[in-house]
mmCIF file of C-alpha atoms in Angstrom:
data_model
loop_
_atom_site.group_PDB
_atom_site.id
_atom_site.type_symbol
_atom_site.label_atom_id
_atom_site.label_comp_id
_atom_site.label_asym_id
_atom_site.label_seq_id
_atom_site.Cartn_x
_atom_site.Cartn_y
_atom_site.Cartn_z
ATOM 1 C CA MET A 1 118.514 114.584 119.189
ATOM 2 C CA SER A 2 118.310 111.464 116.992
ATOM 3 C CA THR A 3 119.475 108.102 118.573
ATOM 4 C CA LEU A 4 122.746 107.045 117.130
ATOM 5 C CA PRO A 5 122.794 103.540 115.754
ATOM 6 C CA ASP A 6 124.969 100.560 117.124
ATOM 7 C CA LEU A 7 127.841 99.737 114.880
ATOM 8 C CA ASP A 8 128.517 96.069 113.715
ATOM 9 C CA LEU A 9 132.609 96.084 114.085
ATOM 10 C CA ARG A 10 132.442 93.304 111.338
ATOM 11 C CA LEU A 11 130.642 95.719 108.790
ATOM 12 C CA VAL A 12 133.112 98.300 110.040
ATOM 13 C CA ARG A 13 136.219 95.999 109.261
ATOM 14 C CA TYR A 14 134.594 95.135 105.840
ATOM 15 C CA PHE A 15 134.293 98.802 104.978
ATOM 16 C CA ALA A 16 137.907 99.724 106.024
ATOM 17 C CA VAL A 17 139.281 96.708 103.520
ATOM 18 C CA VAL A 18 137.040 97.989 100.621
ATOM 19 C CA ALA A 19 138.322 101.537 101.379
ATOM 20 C CA GLU A 20 142.002 100.547 101.306
ATOM 21 C CA GLN A 21 141.616 98.259 98.366
ATOM 22 C CA LEU A 22 139.068 100.613 96.362
ATOM 23 C CA ASN A 23 137.978 97.529 94.488
ATOM 24 C CA PHE A 24 135.188 95.097 95.693
ATOM 25 C CA ALA A 25 136.670 92.015 93.950
ATOM 26 C CA ARG A 26 140.063 92.351 95.828
ATOM 27 C CA ALA A 27 138.282 93.325 98.978
ATOM 28 C CA ALA A 28 136.270 90.157 98.877
ATOM 29 C CA GLU A 29 139.257 87.924 98.350
ATOM 30 C CA GLU A 30 141.220 89.364 100.973
ATOM 31 C CA LEU A 31 138.160 88.951 103.470
ATOM 32 C CA ARG A 32 137.418 85.475 101.970
ATOM 33 C CA VAL A 33 133.495 86.437 101.322
ATOM 34 C CA ALA A 34 131.568 86.465 98.103
ATOM 35 C CA GLN A 35 131.567 89.740 96.444
ATOM 36 C CA PRO A 36 127.801 90.147 96.093
ATOM 37 C CA SER A 37 127.584 89.423 99.959
ATOM 38 C CA LEU A 38 130.263 92.317 100.506
ATOM 39 C CA SER A 39 128.236 94.549 98.509
ATOM 40 C CA ARG A 40 125.169 93.944 100.688
ATOM 41 C CA GLN A 41 127.289 94.197 104.003
ATOM 42 C CA ILE A 42 128.502 97.597 103.021
ATOM 43 C CA GLN A 43 124.919 98.550 102.022
ATOM 44 C CA ARG A 44 124.057 97.645 105.289
ATOM 45 C CA LEU A 45 126.549 99.639 107.011
ATOM 46 C CA GLU A 46 125.499 102.689 104.941
ATOM 47 C CA ASP A 47 121.785 102.442 105.929
ATOM 48 C CA ALA A 48 122.869 102.269 109.435
ATOM 49 C CA LEU A 49 124.896 105.193 109.211
ATOM 50 C CA GLY A 50 122.181 107.016 106.855
ATOM 51 C CA VAL A 51 125.036 108.248 104.496
ATOM 52 C CA ARG A 52 126.869 107.092 101.340
ATOM 53 C CA LEU A 53 130.201 105.626 101.875
ATOM 54 C CA LEU A 54 131.411 104.432 98.733
ATOM 55 C CA GLU A 55 130.409 105.056 94.867
ATOM 56 C CA ARG A 56 131.306 102.688 92.142
ATOM 57 C CA THR A 57 133.026 103.939 88.873
ATOM 58 C CA THR A 58 134.001 102.047 85.833
ATOM 59 C CA GLN A 59 137.529 102.100 87.302
ATOM 60 C CA GLY A 60 136.477 100.496 90.634
ATOM 61 C CA SER A 61 135.301 102.427 93.771
ATOM 62 C CA ARG A 62 136.085 105.873 95.279
ATOM 63 C CA LEU A 63 135.190 107.166 98.771
ATOM 64 C CA THR A 64 132.737 109.818 99.006
ATOM 65 C CA ALA A 65 133.289 112.781 101.561
ATOM 66 C CA ALA A 66 131.531 110.930 104.218
ATOM 67 C CA GLY A 67 133.416 107.726 103.425
ATOM 68 C CA ALA A 68 136.825 109.624 103.464
ATOM 69 C CA ALA A 69 135.857 111.152 106.712
ATOM 70 C CA PHE A 70 134.540 107.936 108.447
ATOM 71 C CA LEU A 71 137.463 105.870 107.044
ATOM 72 C CA PRO A 72 140.122 106.654 109.831
ATOM 73 C CA GLN A 73 137.587 106.313 112.525
ATOM 74 C CA ALA A 74 136.585 102.997 110.975
ATOM 75 C CA GLN A 75 140.356 101.789 111.147
ATOM 76 C CA GLN A 76 140.816 103.139 114.585
ATOM 77 C CA LEU A 77 137.640 101.295 115.687
ATOM 78 C CA VAL A 78 139.013 97.839 114.019
ATOM 79 C CA HIS A 79 142.293 98.327 115.722
ATOM 80 C CA SER A 80 140.912 99.326 118.961
ATOM 81 C CA ALA A 81 138.749 96.122 118.966
ATOM 82 C CA GLN A 82 141.755 93.919 118.146
ATOM 83 C CA GLN A 83 143.857 95.454 121.215
ATOM 84 C CA ALA A 84 140.833 95.018 123.519
ATOM 85 C CA VAL A 85 140.567 91.324 122.538
ATOM 86 C CA LEU A 86 144.543 90.990 122.929
ATOM 87 C CA THR A 87 144.329 92.679 126.465
ATOM 88 C CA ALA A 88 141.228 90.767 127.479
ATOM 89 C CA ARG A 89 143.271 87.509 126.757
ATOM 90 C CA ALA A 90 146.310 88.697 128.378
ATOM 91 C CA ALA A 91 144.547 89.672 131.544
ATOM 92 C CA ALA A 92 142.565 86.227 131.719
ATOM 93 C CA PRO A 93 143.978 83.150 133.660
ATOM 94 C CA GLU A 94 145.670 80.637 131.644
ATOM 95 C CA ARG A 95 143.471 77.772 130.935
ATOM 96 C CA THR A 96 146.176 75.094 130.286
ATOM 97 C CA VAL A 97 148.197 73.707 132.922
ATOM 98 C CA THR A 98 150.696 70.747 132.906
ATOM 99 C CA ILE A 99 151.504 68.947 136.265
ATOM 100 C CA GLY A 100 154.602 66.977 136.272
ATOM 101 C CA TYR A 101 155.325 64.113 138.761
ATOM 102 C CA ALA A 102 158.508 62.293 139.265
ATOM 103 C CA ASP A 103 159.373 58.552 139.630
ATOM 104 C CA ASP A 104 156.695 56.771 141.684
ATOM 105 C CA LEU A 105 154.978 59.830 142.985
ATOM 106 C CA ILE A 106 151.270 59.831 142.496
ATOM 107 C CA VAL A 107 149.112 63.095 141.724
ATOM 108 C CA THR A 108 145.762 61.567 140.543
ATOM 109 C CA PRO A 109 143.863 62.863 143.625
ATOM 110 C CA ALA A 110 145.055 66.550 143.310
ATOM 111 C CA VAL A 111 144.632 66.308 139.440
ATOM 112 C CA ARG A 112 141.230 65.034 139.771
ATOM 113 C CA ASP A 113 140.267 67.501 142.257
ATOM 114 C CA LEU A 114 141.750 70.447 139.859
ATOM 115 C CA ARG A 115 139.818 68.953 136.940
ATOM 116 C CA HIS A 116 136.506 69.146 138.927
ATOM 117 C CA ARG A 117 136.795 72.571 140.303
ATOM 118 C CA HIS A 118 137.849 73.840 136.578
ATOM 119 C CA PRO A 119 135.845 71.692 134.138
ATOM 120 C CA ASP A 120 136.595 74.275 131.354
ATOM 121 C CA ALA A 121 140.437 74.075 131.733
ATOM 122 C CA HIS A 122 142.674 71.690 129.942
ATOM 123 C CA VAL A 123 144.893 69.968 132.860
ATOM 124 C CA ARG A 124 147.618 67.734 131.661
ATOM 125 C CA THR A 125 149.984 65.569 133.268
ATOM 126 C CA ARG A 126 153.625 64.491 132.659
ATOM 127 C CA HIS A 127 155.791 61.638 134.107
ATOM 128 C CA LEU A 128 159.321 62.417 134.669
ATOM 129 C CA GLY A 129 162.196 60.888 136.133
ATOM 130 C CA SER A 130 164.036 62.799 138.910
ATOM 131 C CA GLN A 131 166.925 63.868 136.717
ATOM 132 C CA ASP A 132 164.351 65.501 134.283
ATOM 133 C CA ALA A 133 163.279 68.150 136.918
ATOM 134 C CA GLY A 134 164.959 70.665 134.686
ATOM 135 C CA ALA A 135 161.350 70.816 132.897
ATOM 136 C CA LEU A 136 160.140 72.764 135.086
ATOM 137 C CA PRO A 137 162.319 75.927 135.162
ATOM 138 C CA ASP A 138 162.193 75.292 131.004
ATOM 139 C CA ARG A 139 158.464 75.574 131.171
ATOM 140 C CA GLN A 140 157.693 72.167 129.930
ATOM 141 C CA VAL A 141 155.780 71.853 133.125
ATOM 142 C CA ASP A 142 154.169 74.104 135.721
ATOM 143 C CA ALA A 143 154.275 72.142 138.679
ATOM 144 C CA LEU A 144 156.289 69.223 139.635
ATOM 145 C CA VAL A 145 155.649 66.709 142.443
ATOM 146 C CA ILE A 146 159.230 65.345 143.574
ATOM 147 C CA ARG A 147 161.440 64.593 146.169
ATOM 148 C CA THR A 148 164.156 66.771 147.579
ATOM 149 C CA PRO A 149 166.742 67.654 147.506
ATOM 150 C CA LEU A 150 166.213 68.518 143.738
ATOM 151 C CA PRO A 151 168.794 67.268 141.272
ATOM 152 C CA ILE A 152 168.850 70.901 139.816
ATOM 153 C CA PRO A 153 169.462 74.107 141.484
ATOM 154 C CA ALA A 154 166.239 75.634 143.275
ATOM 155 C CA ASP A 155 166.798 79.202 142.657
ATOM 156 C CA GLY A 156 163.711 80.833 141.161
ATOM 157 C CA LEU A 157 161.490 77.828 142.535
ATOM 158 C CA ASP A 158 159.147 77.670 145.237
ATOM 159 C CA LEU A 159 158.673 74.292 147.139
ATOM 160 C CA ALA A 160 155.528 73.273 149.145
ATOM 161 C CA VAL A 161 156.305 70.496 151.338
ATOM 162 C CA LEU A 162 153.774 67.616 151.341
ATOM 163 C CA TYR A 163 155.447 65.169 153.726
ATOM 164 C CA ALA A 164 158.557 63.799 155.065
ATOM 165 C CA GLU A 165 159.914 60.304 153.910
ATOM 166 C CA PRO A 166 162.715 58.494 155.627
ATOM 167 C CA ARG A 167 165.573 56.818 154.028
ATOM 168 C CA VAL A 168 166.432 52.956 153.433
ATOM 169 C CA LEU A 169 169.289 51.031 152.578
ATOM 170 C CA LEU A 170 168.644 48.746 149.599
ATOM 171 C CA VAL A 171 170.482 45.484 149.554
ATOM 172 C CA PRO A 172 170.280 41.899 148.221
ATOM 173 C CA GLU A 173 168.785 39.568 150.432
ATOM 174 C CA SER A 174 171.989 37.631 150.713
ATOM 175 C CA HIS A 175 173.822 40.665 152.139
ATOM 176 C CA ARG A 176 175.160 40.796 155.582
ATOM 177 C CA LEU A 177 172.925 43.724 156.599
ATOM 178 C CA ALA A 178 169.692 42.245 155.174
ATOM 179 C CA GLY A 179 168.526 40.978 158.341
ATOM 180 C CA LYS A 180 169.340 44.142 160.372
ATOM 181 C CA GLU A 181 166.637 46.263 162.016
ATOM 182 C CA SER A 182 168.158 49.334 160.791
ATOM 183 C CA VAL A 183 171.611 50.580 160.013
ATOM 184 C CA THR A 184 173.690 53.822 160.416
ATOM 185 C CA ALA A 185 176.072 55.508 158.094
ATOM 186 C CA ALA A 186 178.953 54.198 160.173
ATOM 187 C CA ASP A 187 177.513 50.673 159.307
ATOM 188 C CA ILE A 188 177.783 51.203 155.604
ATOM 189 C CA SER A 189 181.023 53.170 155.590
ATOM 190 C CA ALA A 190 182.939 50.557 153.612
ATOM 191 C CA GLU A 191 179.925 49.442 151.419
ATOM 192 C CA PRO A 192 180.292 50.518 147.564
ATOM 193 C CA LEU A 193 177.163 52.460 146.686
ATOM 194 C CA VAL A 194 175.766 52.794 143.110
ATOM 195 C CA GLY A 195 176.806 55.845 141.280
ATOM 196 C CA CYS A 196 174.097 58.007 139.427
ATOM 197 C CA THR A 197 174.770 60.332 136.564
ATOM 198 C CA GLY A 198 173.359 63.560 135.689
ATOM 199 C CA ALA A 199 172.540 65.015 139.173
ATOM 200 C CA GLY A 200 173.735 67.989 141.176
ATOM 201 C CA ALA A 201 176.227 67.857 143.951
ATOM 202 C CA ASP A 202 173.482 68.270 146.783
ATOM 203 C CA TRP A 203 171.485 65.464 145.225
ATOM 204 C CA THR A 204 174.279 63.118 145.117
ATOM 205 C CA ALA A 205 175.732 63.840 148.450
ATOM 206 C CA PHE A 206 172.556 63.254 150.132
ATOM 207 C CA TRP A 207 171.801 60.010 148.609
ATOM 208 C CA ARG A 208 175.410 58.796 149.513
ATOM 209 C CA LEU A 209 174.931 59.917 152.922
ATOM 210 C CA GLU A 210 177.500 62.355 152.879
ATOM 211 C CA PRO A 211 179.379 63.955 154.638
ATOM 212 C CA ARG A 212 180.221 60.615 156.393
ATOM 213 C CA PRO A 213 181.241 60.315 160.146
ATOM 214 C CA ASP A 214 185.128 59.914 158.771
ATOM 215 C CA ASN A 215 184.668 62.917 156.470
ATOM 216 C CA GLU A 216 185.397 60.420 153.679
ATOM 217 C CA PRO A 217 183.523 60.339 150.255
ATOM 218 C CA ALA A 218 181.122 56.997 149.910
ATOM 219 C CA PRO A 219 183.050 54.508 147.889
ATOM 220 C CA LEU A 220 181.232 53.605 144.641
ATOM 221 C CA GLY A 221 180.507 50.486 142.840
ATOM 222 C CA PRO A 222 181.476 49.547 139.093
ATOM 223 C CA THR A 223 178.148 50.342 138.066
ATOM 224 C CA LEU A 224 177.029 54.036 137.042
ATOM 225 C CA ALA A 225 173.110 54.012 136.938
ATOM 226 C CA ASP A 226 171.498 56.266 134.360
ATOM 227 C CA THR A 227 167.997 55.137 135.439
ATOM 228 C CA TYR A 228 166.186 53.633 138.641
ATOM 229 C CA GLY A 229 166.238 50.354 136.939
ATOM 230 C CA ASP A 230 169.798 50.407 136.326
ATOM 231 C CA LYS A 231 170.384 50.960 140.183
ATOM 232 C CA LEU A 232 167.942 48.130 140.923
ATOM 233 C CA GLU A 233 169.984 45.900 138.826
ATOM 234 C CA ALA A 234 173.212 46.822 140.375
ATOM 235 C CA VAL A 235 172.060 46.021 143.843
ATOM 236 C CA ALA A 236 170.323 42.731 142.876
ATOM 237 C CA GLU A 237 173.395 41.515 141.122
ATOM 238 C CA GLY A 238 175.454 42.325 144.282
ATOM 239 C CA SER A 239 178.082 44.935 143.075
ATOM 240 C CA ALA A 240 176.798 47.693 144.907
ATOM 241 C CA VAL A 241 174.105 49.011 147.497
ATOM 242 C CA ALA A 242 171.694 52.166 147.306
ATOM 243 C CA VAL A 243 169.973 54.578 149.504
ATOM 244 C CA VAL A 244 166.471 55.227 148.388
ATOM 245 C CA PRO A 245 163.205 56.808 149.732
ATOM 246 C CA ALA A 246 161.297 54.564 152.255
ATOM 247 C CA GLY A 247 158.021 55.079 150.253
ATOM 248 C CA ASP A 248 159.384 54.517 146.878
ATOM 249 C CA LEU A 249 158.289 50.539 146.564
ATOM 250 C CA ARG A 250 159.186 49.776 143.014
ATOM 251 C CA HIS A 251 161.922 47.558 144.417
ATOM 252 C CA THR A 252 159.220 45.401 145.880
ATOM 253 C CA LEU A 253 158.257 44.384 142.175
ATOM 254 C CA ARG A 254 161.849 42.883 141.883
ATOM 255 C CA PRO A 255 162.445 39.715 144.040
ATOM 256 C CA GLY A 256 165.757 39.511 146.193
ATOM 257 C CA LEU A 257 165.863 43.014 147.372
ATOM 258 C CA VAL A 258 165.760 44.203 151.030
ATOM 259 C CA ALA A 259 165.117 47.697 152.413
ATOM 260 C CA VAL A 260 166.821 48.373 155.720
ATOM 261 C CA PRO A 261 165.935 51.665 157.688
ATOM 262 C CA VAL A 262 168.780 54.054 157.863
ATOM 263 C CA ASP A 263 168.838 55.530 161.662
ATOM 264 C CA GLU A 264 170.088 59.338 162.065
ATOM 265 C CA ALA A 265 169.574 60.199 158.463
ATOM 266 C CA GLU A 266 167.674 63.231 157.605
ATOM 267 C CA PRO A 267 164.415 62.433 155.888
ATOM 268 C CA CYS A 268 163.779 63.736 152.064
ATOM 269 C CA GLN A 269 160.578 65.614 151.595
ATOM 270 C CA VAL A 270 157.869 65.344 148.962
ATOM 271 C CA VAL A 271 157.338 68.535 147.686
ATOM 272 C CA VAL A 272 155.234 70.554 144.874
ATOM 273 C CA ALA A 273 157.677 72.656 143.221
ATOM 274 C CA THR A 274 156.636 75.564 141.007
ATOM 275 C CA ARG A 275 158.266 78.495 139.225
ATOM 276 C CA ALA A 276 158.465 81.437 141.890
ATOM 277 C CA ALA A 277 157.167 84.044 139.230
ATOM 278 C CA ASP A 278 154.329 82.115 138.106
ATOM 279 C CA THR A 279 150.961 83.767 139.002
ATOM 280 C CA SER A 280 148.808 81.235 137.197
ATOM 281 C CA LEU A 281 145.628 80.497 139.286
ATOM 282 C CA LEU A 282 145.304 77.177 138.060
ATOM 283 C CA VAL A 283 148.880 76.391 139.517
ATOM 284 C CA ALA A 284 148.202 78.016 142.720
ATOM 285 C CA GLU A 285 144.908 76.040 143.096
ATOM 286 C CA PHE A 286 146.925 72.661 142.025
ATOM 287 C CA VAL A 287 149.083 73.401 145.116
ATOM 288 C CA GLU A 288 146.376 73.864 147.550
ATOM 289 C CA SER A 289 144.864 70.411 146.314
ATOM 290 C CA ALA A 290 148.132 68.490 146.657
ATOM 291 C CA LYS A 291 148.394 69.834 150.203
ATOM 292 C CA ARG A 292 144.952 68.483 151.075
ATOM 293 C CA LEU A 293 145.080 65.437 148.959
ATOM 294 C CA LEU A 294 148.562 64.256 148.483
ATOM 295 C CA VAL A 295 149.903 64.063 152.115
ATOM 296 C CA ARG A 296 150.742 60.696 153.342
ATOM 297 C CA PRO A 297 150.012 59.394 157.129
ATOM 298 C CA THR A 298 153.149 59.459 159.079
#
């Protein structure tokens, strides 16, 4: 038995287009190759098969009996090859990942580690404010380093805890509580807090130290803050106070503000949030990198 030739799929695709057009000029235009080159490629395929597939006529081209028999098989080969490419790409791990990080939190060590272990991957970063956490379920980022409670519902998300962070009261240095070693929720029950917009009820209650011992809602100052900078401005001008994470040191860049520890207040947590249904290897490995490299000493 003679050995069957190895078929060049590119030549098979060229033949299929010529056979469908039955015109070398139109087929060359569709394939974006020169007509003489296309003729040579068809000749190469015929030589490999050992049969004549096409005959030129004054009206164009026509299939030989061998060509007519080969055409449906050629079309199937081209289709199968295209499906094989799509199947392989669908099964391969995603090679692009976007890591989000909120507020003052730093992800550099974990991102650097992921890039080192996957040099062929495109690892992007995106800075967000806390209230932009909706970028994660909306698939604008694939993982998000952020503090809890989340300002959005956590349904459909997985949270990997990195470390806990106590809360502090932020006051101007002239405030009556500025010199205290610590305060409790009862100490500040009458103090107006900066109101924040665009966050969920759980997030708002957490940073207002609610529920209070007297079950009364926290009084609010005259300012509604859209950004962290607006919050610092309201505290600095003395119209309200604010409860913030102890590890967020952005207030230290602004003179005249003092942070006082809040006793008996559950700490917030710094977490990596991901979509629960995400099967990306890059996302999973970033979470592991974050657990090793983003943990702060107590």
